[in-house]
CSV table of C-alpha atoms and ligand atoms in Angstrom, one decimal:
chain,number,residue,atom,x,y,z
X,1,UNK,CA,23.9,-17.8,-1.4
X,2,UNK,CA,22.2,-15.4,1.0
X,3,UNK,CA,19.3,-13.3,-0.2
X,4,UNK,CA,18.3,-10.5,2.1
X,5,UNK,CA,16.7,-7.1,1.9
X,6,UNK,CA,17.2,-4.1,4.2
X,7,UNK,CA,13.9,-2.9,5.5
X,8,UNK,CA,15.2,0.2,7.3
X,9,UNK,CA,18.3,1.1,9.3
X,10,UNK,CA,19.5,-2.0,11.2
X,11,UNK,CA,16.4,-4.1,10.3
X,12,UNK,CA,16.7,-6.8,7.6
X,13,UNK,CA,14.3,-9.2,5.9
X,14,UNK,CA,15.9,-12.6,6.2
X,15,UNK,CA,12.9,-14.7,5.1
X,16,UNK,CA,12.6,-17.1,2.2
X,17,UNK,CA,10.3,-18.0,-0.7
X,18,UNK,CA,8.7,-21.3,-1.6
X,19,UNK,CA,7.7,-21.7,-5.2
X,20,UNK,CA,7.6,-25.5,-5.0
X,21,UNK,CA,4.7,-25.9,-2.6
X,22,UNK,CA,1.5,-26.3,-4.6
X,23,UNK,CA,-1.1,-26.1,-1.7
X,24,UNK,CA,-0.8,-23.8,1.2
X,25,UNK,CA,-1.9,-25.6,4.4
X,26,UNK,CA,-2.2,-28.5,2.0
X,27,UNK,CA,-5.5,-27.0,0.8
X,28,UNK,CA,-5.2,-23.6,-1.0
X,29,UNK,CA,-3.5,-23.5,-4.4
X,30,UNK,CA,-0.6,-21.0,-4.6
X,31,UNK,CA,0.5,-20.9,-8.2
X,32,UNK,CA,2.6,-17.8,-7.4
X,33,UNK,CA,4.2,-19.5,-4.4
X,34,UNK,CA,4.5,-17.9,-1.0
X,35,UNK,CA,7.0,-16.1,1.1
X,36,UNK,CA,7.8,-16.8,4.7
X,37,UNK,CA,9.0,-13.5,6.2
X,38,UNK,CA,11.4,-13.2,9.0
X,39,UNK,CA,13.2,-10.0,10.2
X,40,UNK,CA,16.5,-9.5,12.0
X,41,UNK,CA,17.2,-6.4,14.1
X,42,UNK,CA,20.8,-5.6,14.7
X,43,UNK,CA,20.7,-3.3,17.6
X,44,UNK,CA,23.0,-3.5,20.6
X,45,UNK,CA,21.4,-6.9,21.0
X,46,UNK,CA,20.3,-8.9,18.0
X,47,UNK,CA,16.7,-10.0,17.7
X,48,UNK,CA,15.1,-12.3,15.1
X,49,UNK,CA,11.4,-11.9,14.6
X,50,UNK,CA,9.8,-15.3,13.7
X,51,UNK,CA,11.3,-18.1,11.6
X,52,UNK,CA,10.1,-19.8,8.4
X,53,UNK,CA,8.6,-23.1,7.2
X,54,UNK,CA,10.8,-26.1,7.3
X,55,UNK,CA,10.9,-26.2,3.5
X,56,UNK,CA,12.7,-22.8,3.4
X,57,UNK,CA,14.9,-23.3,6.5
X,58,UNK,CA,18.2,-23.7,4.6
X,59,UNK,CA,17.9,-20.4,2.8
X,60,UNK,CA,16.7,-18.7,5.9
X,61,UNK,CA,19.6,-19.9,8.0
X,62,UNK,CA,22.0,-18.6,5.4
X,63,UNK,CA,20.3,-15.2,5.4
X,64,UNK,CA,20.4,-15.0,9.2
X,65,UNK,CA,24.1,-15.9,9.5
X,66,UNK,CA,24.9,-13.4,6.8
X,67,UNK,CA,23.3,-10.5,8.6
X,68,UNK,CA,24.6,-11.6,12.0
X,69,UNK,CA,28.1,-11.6,10.5
X,70,UNK,CA,29.5,-13.5,13.5
X,71,UNK,CA,27.5,-11.8,16.2
X,72,UNK,CA,25.5,-13.9,18.7
X,73,UNK,CA,21.7,-14.1,18.2
X,74,UNK,CA,20.5,-12.7,21.5
X,75,UNK,CA,16.7,-13.0,21.1
X,76,UNK,CA,14.1,-14.8,19.0
X,77,UNK,CA,10.7,-13.2,19.1
X,78,UNK,CA,7.9,-15.5,18.1
X,79,UNK,CA,4.7,-13.7,17.2
X,80,UNK,CA,2.9,-16.7,15.7
X,81,UNK,CA,3.5,-20.5,16.3
X,82,UNK,CA,1.8,-22.0,13.2
X,83,UNK,CA,4.5,-24.2,11.6
X,84,UNK,CA,4.8,-22.1,8.5
X,85,UNK,CA,6.6,-19.7,10.8
X,86,UNK,CA,7.6,-21.7,13.8
X,87,UNK,CA,8.9,-24.9,12.2
X,88,UNK,CA,12.5,-23.6,12.2
X,89,UNK,CA,12.7,-22.5,15.8
X,90,UNK,CA,14.4,-25.7,17.0
X,91,UNK,CA,17.1,-25.4,14.3
X,92,UNK,CA,17.8,-21.8,15.2
X,93,UNK,CA,18.1,-22.7,18.9
X,94,UNK,CA,20.4,-25.6,18.2
X,95,UNK,CA,22.7,-23.4,16.2
X,96,UNK,CA,22.5,-20.6,18.7
X,97,UNK,CA,22.6,-21.9,22.3
X,98,UNK,CA,22.8,-18.3,23.5
X,99,UNK,CA,19.4,-17.3,22.1
X,100,UNK,CA,16.5,-16.5,24.5
X,101,UNK,CA,13.0,-16.9,23.1
X,102,UNK,CA,10.4,-14.1,23.7
X,103,UNK,CA,6.8,-15.1,23.2
X,104,UNK,CA,3.4,-15.6,24.8
X,105,UNK,CA,2.4,-18.3,27.3
X,106,UNK,CA,0.2,-20.0,24.8
X,107,UNK,CA,2.9,-19.9,22.1
X,108,UNK,CA,5.3,-21.6,24.6
X,109,UNK,CA,2.7,-24.3,25.2
X,110,UNK,CA,2.4,-24.8,21.5
X,111,UNK,CA,6.2,-25.1,21.1
X,112,UNK,CA,6.1,-27.9,23.7
X,113,UNK,CA,3.2,-29.5,21.9
X,114,UNK,CA,5.2,-29.4,18.6
X,115,UNK,CA,8.1,-31.0,20.5
X,116,UNK,CA,10.5,-28.1,20.8
X,117,UNK,CA,12.7,-27.9,23.9
X,118,UNK,CA,12.7,-24.3,25.0
X,119,UNK,CA,13.2,-24.9,28.8
X,120,UNK,CA,15.4,-22.4,30.5
X,121,UNK,CA,15.2,-20.1,27.4
X,122,UNK,CA,11.8,-18.6,27.7
X,123,UNK,CA,10.9,-14.9,28.3
X,124,UNK,CA,7.1,-14.8,28.6
X,125,UNK,CA,5.4,-11.6,27.6
X,126,UNK,CA,1.8,-10.4,27.5
X,127,UNK,CA,-0.2,-7.5,26.1
X,128,UNK,CA,1.4,-4.1,27.0
X,129,UNK,CA,4.8,-5.5,28.1
X,130,UNK,CA,7.9,-3.8,26.6
X,131,UNK,CA,11.4,-4.9,25.9
X,132,UNK,CA,14.6,-3.1,25.0
X,133,UNK,CA,17.2,-4.4,22.6
X,134,UNK,CA,19.4,-1.3,23.0
X,135,UNK,CA,18.1,1.7,21.1
X,136,UNK,CA,15.0,-0.1,20.1
X,137,UNK,CA,12.1,-0.6,22.5
X,138,UNK,CA,9.3,-2.9,21.4
X,139,UNK,CA,5.9,-3.4,22.9
X,140,UNK,CA,3.8,-6.5,22.5
X,141,UNK,CA,0.1,-6.5,21.5
X,142,UNK,CA,-2.1,-9.6,21.8
X,143,UNK,CA,-3.7,-10.6,18.5
X,144,UNK,CA,-5.8,-13.7,19.5
X,145,UNK,CA,-7.3,-15.6,16.5
X,146,UNK,CA,-5.3,-13.6,13.9
X,147,UNK,CA,-4.9,-16.3,13.2
X,148,UNK,CA,-4.4,-18.7,16.1
X,149,UNK,CA,-5.1,-18.0,19.8
X,150,UNK,CA,-1.5,-17.5,20.8
X,151,UNK,CA,-0.7,-14.8,18.2
X,152,UNK,CA,0.7,-11.4,19.1
X,153,UNK,CA,2.1,-8.5,17.1
X,154,UNK,CA,5.1,-6.6,18.1
X,155,UNK,CA,5.5,-2.8,17.6
X,156,UNK,CA,8.9,-1.2,17.6
X,157,UNK,CA,8.3,2.2,19.1
X,158,UNK,CA,11.8,3.4,18.0
X,159,UNK,CA,11.4,3.1,14.3
X,160,UNK,CA,7.6,2.6,13.9
X,161,UNK,CA,7.8,-1.0,12.6
X,162,UNK,CA,4.8,-3.2,13.2
X,163,UNK,CA,5.6,-6.9,13.0
X,164,UNK,CA,2.0,-7.9,12.2
X,165,UNK,CA,2.3,-11.7,12.1
X,166,UNK,CA,-0.3,-13.1,9.7
X,167,UNK,CA,-2.2,-9.8,9.5
X,168,UNK,CA,-1.6,-7.9,6.3
X,169,UNK,CA,0.0,-10.9,4.6
X,170,UNK,CA,-0.5,-12.3,1.1
X,171,UNK,CA,0.0,-15.4,-1.0
X,172,UNK,CA,2.8,-15.0,-3.6
X,173,UNK,CA,6.5,-15.3,-3.5
X,174,UNK,CA,8.6,-12.2,-3.5
X,175,UNK,CA,10.4,-11.7,-6.8
X,176,UNK,CA,13.2,-9.6,-5.3
X,177,UNK,CA,10.8,-6.8,-4.6
X,178,UNK,CA,10.2,-6.6,-0.8
X,179,UNK,CA,8.0,-3.5,-0.6
X,180,UNK,CA,4.4,-3.1,-1.8
X,181,UNK,CA,5.5,0.2,-3.5
X,182,UNK,CA,8.0,-1.7,-5.6
X,183,UNK,CA,5.2,-3.8,-7.3
X,184,UNK,CA,2.0,-3.1,-9.0
X,185,UNK,CA,0.0,-4.2,-6.0
X,186,UNK,CA,-3.5,-3.6,-7.4
X,187,UNK,CA,-2.7,-5.5,-10.6
X,188,UNK,CA,-0.4,-8.3,-9.3
X,189,UNK,CA,-1.1,-8.8,-5.6
X,190,UNK,CA,-4.5,-7.6,-4.4
X,191,UNK,CA,-6.3,-10.7,-5.5
X,192,UNK,CA,-3.8,-13.0,-3.8
X,193,UNK,CA,-3.8,-10.8,-0.7
X,194,UNK,CA,-7.6,-11.0,-0.5
X,195,UNK,CA,-7.6,-14.8,-1.2
X,196,UNK,CA,-5.1,-15.2,1.6
X,197,UNK,CA,-6.9,-13.2,4.2
X,198,UNK,CA,-10.4,-14.3,3.4
X,199,UNK,CA,-9.6,-18.0,3.3
X,200,UNK,CA,-7.1,-18.2,6.2
X,201,UNK,CA,-8.4,-15.6,8.7
X,202,UNK,CA,-11.9,-14.8,7.1
X,203,UNK,CA,-13.7,-16.6,9.9
X,204,UNK,CA,-12.2,-14.2,12.5
X,205,UNK,CA,-13.4,-10.9,11.2
X,206,UNK,CA,-14.3,-9.6,14.7
X,207,UNK,CA,-10.8,-10.4,15.9
X,208,UNK,CA,-9.2,-8.5,13.0
X,209,UNK,CA,-11.5,-5.6,13.9
X,210,UNK,CA,-10.2,-5.7,17.5
X,211,UNK,CA,-6.6,-5.7,16.2
X,212,UNK,CA,-7.4,-2.8,13.8
X,213,UNK,CA,-8.9,-0.9,16.7
X,214,UNK,CA,-5.6,-1.3,18.7
X,215,UNK,CA,-3.6,-0.3,15.7
X,216,UNK,CA,-5.8,2.7,15.3
X,217,UNK,CA,-4.6,4.1,18.6
X,218,UNK,CA,-1.0,4.3,17.3
X,219,UNK,CA,-1.7,4.8,13.6
X,220,UNK,CA,0.4,8.0,13.4
X,221,UNK,CA,3.4,6.1,14.8
X,222,UNK,CA,3.3,3.1,12.4
X,223,UNK,CA,5.8,3.6,9.6
X,224,UNK,CA,6.3,0.1,8.4
X,225,UNK,CA,4.0,-3.0,8.4
X,226,UNK,CA,6.1,-6.2,8.3
X,227,UNK,CA,3.8,-9.2,7.8
X,228,UNK,CA,4.8,-12.8,7.8
X,229,UNK,CA,3.8,-13.3,4.2
X,230,UNK,CA,4.1,-11.1,1.1
X,231,UNK,CA,5.2,-7.5,0.7
X,232,UNK,CA,6.2,-5.0,3.4
X,233,UNK,CA,4.3,-1.8,3.6
X,234,UNK,CA,6.1,1.6,4.0
X,235,UNK,CA,3.8,3.9,1.9
X,236,UNK,CA,0.1,4.3,1.6
X,237,UNK,CA,-0.6,2.1,4.6
X,238,UNK,CA,-4.2,3.3,4.7
X,239,UNK,CA,-4.9,1.7,1.3
X,240,UNK,CA,-4.3,-1.8,2.8
X,241,UNK,CA,-5.7,-1.1,6.2
X,242,UNK,CA,-8.9,0.0,4.6
X,243,UNK,CA,-9.1,-3.3,2.6
X,244,UNK,CA,-8.6,-5.2,5.8
X,245,UNK,CA,-11.3,-3.2,7.5
X,246,UNK,CA,-13.7,-4.0,4.7
X,247,UNK,CA,-12.9,-7.7,4.5
X,248,UNK,CA,-13.1,-8.1,8.3
X,249,UNK,CA,-16.5,-6.4,8.4
X,250,UNK,CA,-17.7,-8.6,5.5
X,251,UNK,CA,-18.5,-5.5,3.5
X,252,UNK,CA,-18.1,-5.9,-0.3
X,253,UNK,CA,-15.4,-3.9,-2.1
X,254,UNK,CA,-17.4,-3.4,-5.2
X,255,UNK,CA,-21.0,-3.5,-6.6
X,256,UNK,CA,-20.9,-6.4,-9.0
X,257,UNK,CA,-22.2,-9.9,-9.7
X,258,UNK,CA,-20.5,-13.2,-9.7
X,259,UNK,CA,-22.4,-16.0,-11.3
X,260,UNK,CA,-21.3,-19.4,-9.9
X,261,UNK,CA,-22.7,-22.3,-11.9
X,262,UNK,CA,-22.8,-26.0,-11.5
X,263,UNK,CA,-23.6,-27.6,-14.8
X,264,UNK,CA,-23.3,-31.2,-15.9
X,265,UNK,CA,-24.0,-31.0,-19.6
X,266,UNK,CA,-23.8,-27.3,-20.3
X,267,UNK,CA,-27.5,-26.3,-20.0
X,268,UNK,CA,-27.1,-24.5,-16.6
X,269,UNK,CA,-24.0,-22.9,-17.9
X,270,UNK,CA,-25.9,-21.6,-20.9
X,271,UNK,CA,-28.5,-20.0,-18.5
X,272,UNK,CA,-25.6,-18.4,-16.6
X,273,UNK,CA,-24.2,-17.0,-19.8
X,274,UNK,CA,-27.6,-15.6,-20.8
X,275,UNK,CA,-28.1,-14.0,-17.5
X,276,UNK,CA,-24.6,-12.4,-17.6
X,277,UNK,CA,-25.3,-11.0,-21.0
X,278,UNK,CA,-28.7,-9.6,-19.8
X,279,UNK,CA,-27.0,-7.9,-16.9
X,280,UNK,CA,-24.4,-6.3,-19.1
X,281,UNK,CA,-27.0,-5.2,-21.6
X,282,UNK,CA,-28.8,-3.5,-18.7
X,283,UNK,CA,-25.6,-1.7,-17.7
X,284,UNK,CA,-24.1,-3.8,-15.0
X,285,UNK,CA,-20.8,-4.9,-16.6
X,286,UNK,CA,-18.9,-5.9,-13.5
X,287,UNK,CA,-19.9,-9.5,-13.9
X,288,UNK,CA,-17.8,-12.6,-13.5
X,289,UNK,CA,-18.8,-16.2,-14.3
X,290,UNK,CA,-17.3,-19.2,-12.5
X,291,UNK,CA,-17.7,-22.9,-13.1
X,292,UNK,CA,-17.9,-24.3,-9.6
X,293,UNK,CA,-16.5,-27.6,-10.8
X,294,UNK,CA,-13.3,-26.1,-12.2
X,295,UNK,CA,-12.6,-23.2,-9.8
X,296,UNK,CA,-10.9,-23.9,-6.5
X,297,UNK,CA,-13.2,-22.8,-3.7
X,298,UNK,CA,-10.6,-20.4,-2.3
X,299,UNK,CA,-10.9,-18.3,-5.4
X,300,UNK,CA,-14.7,-18.4,-5.1
X,301,UNK,CA,-14.6,-17.3,-1.5
X,302,UNK,CA,-12.2,-14.5,-2.3
X,303,UNK,CA,-14.5,-13.2,-5.1
X,304,UNK,CA,-17.5,-13.5,-2.8
X,305,UNK,CA,-15.7,-11.2,-0.3
X,306,UNK,CA,-15.0,-8.8,-3.2
X,307,UNK,CA,-18.4,-8.5,-4.8
X,308,UNK,CA,-21.8,-7.5,-3.6
X,309,UNK,CA,-24.0,-10.0,-5.4
X,310,UNK,CA,-23.8,-13.7,-6.1
X,311,UNK,CA,-26.0,-15.8,-8.4
X,312,UNK,CA,-26.0,-19.5,-7.6
X,313,UNK,CA,-27.0,-21.5,-10.6
X,314,UNK,CA,-27.1,-25.2,-9.8
X,315,UNK,CA,-28.4,-28.5,-11.2
X,316,UNK,CA,-30.2,-30.9,-8.8
X,317,UNK,CA,-28.0,-33.9,-8.0
X,318,UNK,CA,-29.2,-36.9,-6.1
X,319,UNK,CA,-32.2,-34.8,-5.1
X,320,UNK,CA,-29.9,-32.3,-3.5
X,321,UNK,CA,-27.5,-29.4,-4.3
X,322,UNK,CA,-24.7,-30.3,-6.6
X,323,UNK,CA,-21.9,-31.5,-4.3
X,324,UNK,CA,-19.3,-29.0,-5.4
X,325,UNK,CA,-21.8,-26.1,-5.0
X,326,UNK,CA,-22.7,-27.5,-1.6
X,327,UNK,CA,-19.0,-27.4,-0.6
X,328,UNK,CA,-18.8,-23.7,-1.7
X,329,UNK,CA,-21.9,-22.9,0.5
X,330,UNK,CA,-20.3,-24.8,3.4
X,331,UNK,CA,-17.1,-22.9,3.0
X,332,UNK,CA,-19.0,-19.6,3.1
X,333,UNK,CA,-20.6,-20.8,6.4
X,334,UNK,CA,-17.2,-21.9,7.8
X,335,UNK,CA,-15.7,-18.5,7.0
X,336,UNK,CA,-18.6,-16.5,8.5
X,337,UNK,CA,-19.3,-14.8,5.2
X,338,UNK,CA,-22.3,-12.5,5.4
X,339,UNK,CA,-24.0,-9.4,4.0
X,340,UNK,CA,-24.4,-10.5,0.4
X,341,UNK,CA,-27.4,-10.5,-2.0
X,342,UNK,CA,-28.1,-13.7,-3.8
X,343,UNK,CA,-30.0,-14.7,-6.9
X,344,UNK,CA,-30.9,-18.3,-7.6
X,345,UNK,CA,-31.1,-20.3,-10.8
X,346,UNK,CA,-32.1,-24.0,-10.4
X,347,UNK,CA,-32.2,-26.8,-12.8
X,348,UNK,CA,-33.6,-30.3,-12.7
X,349,UNK,CA,-34.8,-32.6,-15.4
X,350,UNK,CA,-37.2,-34.7,-13.3
X,351,UNK,CA,-37.1,-33.5,-9.7
X,352,UNK,CA,-35.9,-29.9,-9.4
X,353,UNK,CA,-34.9,-29.3,-5.8
X,354,UNK,CA,-31.6,-27.3,-5.8
X,355,UNK,CA,-33.3,-23.9,-5.7
X,356,UNK,CA,-35.3,-24.5,-2.6
X,357,UNK,CA,-32.4,-26.2,-0.9
X,358,UNK,CA,-29.9,-23.4,-1.7
X,359,UNK,CA,-32.4,-20.8,-0.6
X,360,UNK,CA,-32.9,-22.7,2.7
X,361,UNK,CA,-29.2,-22.9,3.2
X,362,UNK,CA,-28.6,-19.2,2.6
X,363,UNK,CA,-31.5,-18.1,4.8
X,364,UNK,CA,-31.0,-20.6,7.7
X,365,UNK,CA,-27.3,-21.4,7.8
X,366,UNK,CA,-25.7,-18.1,6.9
X,367,UNK,CA,-25.9,-14.7,8.5
X,368,UNK,CA,-27.4,-11.5,7.2
X,369,UNK,CA,-27.9,-12.7,3.6
X,370,UNK,CA,-30.6,-11.4,1.3
X,371,UNK,CA,-32.1,-13.9,-1.2
X,372,UNK,CA,-34.0,-12.3,-4.0
X,373,UNK,CA,-37.5,-13.5,-4.6
X,374,UNK,CA,-37.0,-13.6,-8.3
X,375,UNK,CA,-35.8,-17.1,-9.2
X,376,UNK,CA,-35.2,-18.9,-12.4
X,377,UNK,CA,-36.3,-22.5,-12.6
X,378,UNK,CA,-35.2,-24.6,-15.5
X,379,UNK,CA,-36.5,-28.0,-16.6
X,380,UNK,CA,-33.4,-29.4,-18.3
X,381,UNK,CA,-32.6,-26.2,-20.2
X,382,UNK,CA,-33.4,-22.5,-20.6
X,383,UNK,CA,-35.7,-21.9,-23.6
X,384,UNK,CA,-36.5,-18.7,-25.4
X,385,UNK,CA,-40.0,-18.6,-23.8
X,386,UNK,CA,-38.2,-18.0,-20.5
X,387,UNK,CA,-36.8,-14.7,-21.7
X,388,UNK,CA,-39.2,-12.6,-19.5
X,389,UNK,CA,-38.1,-14.6,-16.4
X,390,UNK,CA,-34.4,-13.9,-17.3
X,391,UNK,CA,-35.2,-10.2,-17.6
X,392,UNK,CA,-37.0,-10.2,-14.3
X,393,UNK,CA,-34.1,-11.8,-12.6
X,394,UNK,CA,-31.6,-9.4,-14.1
X,395,UNK,CA,-34.0,-6.5,-13.1
X,396,UNK,CA,-34.3,-7.8,-9.6
X,397,UNK,CA,-30.5,-7.9,-9.2
X,398,UNK,CA,-30.1,-4.4,-10.5
X,399,UNK,CA,-32.9,-3.1,-8.4
X,400,UNK,CA,-31.2,-4.5,-5.3
X,401,UNK,CA,-28.0,-2.5,-5.9
X,402,UNK,CA,-27.6,0.8,-4.3
Z,501,FEO,FE1,1.2,-17.9,8.2
Z,501,FEO,FE2,-1.2,-18.7,10.6
Z,501,FEO,O1,0.4,-18.8,9.7
């Protein structure tokens, strides 16, 4: 059975949801699933914008055929060639020998690399080119590294729809609601939208900034943002654009403290709890604790983008940083995370090294990070005589907030 939504006059969402996939890109947990969005324009010519992952192809094809209602599919516009959107291209082309594919030179190269035969069916476009489907005239805008080098976004100048590719996407399957104004976005979607953006495209903040700058030039003309994942935006666009602006500039959304602890027997965890209580007593109640061993790093990264301050509390392991904590630090580096303030709590029963090593990593491997001088050093456990040190650490964190 088809399952489609009308976006606006003669434009339909024909994508599909996947609630069976447990790991997006086989790495990021998606307990709420994911949607692969595709859109079909039924102008004088018909044009399909992007396809879906192979896992959702059957539903997608049914949706496309329903909206086409026997008409030919004249064009397939490919904004992004990552297989979560491009995997079904070949199937569409097999079923529709009449279809011409509109995309960038790099995307056509990737299609060939992935083994798709598009010879004789290519319409190559570049930044600034326009194309008419009848009433609708679209213009193509390069969006390199948002999220792959071939990516572009397409703007329909007739109805103000921006097909934004991976930009403005989110993890989470669509439960019938297509539009962001049909859900409680802040409560139910924002965390997954942040986790999606920061983990998938976080490394390419400057490229997102470039795209935002281009969008800024036509902001008054954009009426809809149609991403390749998650809800479509037709109201309050600036709310989400502002979030993207913050995330891609690596600016925290909120003043707050996340305490990430690596604890083998509960003693470092106890110190983390004690510090959290001190912070709250002193008035900073926006505090979250995370056990690094039991929290997927994609959630830690997302929270690190959200909050201004991070306390790393780690045992020493094999004379080094606890491996899972080290992995979190490496992920911060890979994603270009910057502009955060750190506190350090170290623990070691016989050779305490983790504090020095974490400080060196933050100062030498990451950009524009502030590491507070105040540091808590534990020998096996935090004892009551360390209460002044705990206070000093909490005070230093609060003093560094503005
Ligand atoms: Fe949703 Fe970069 O693909």
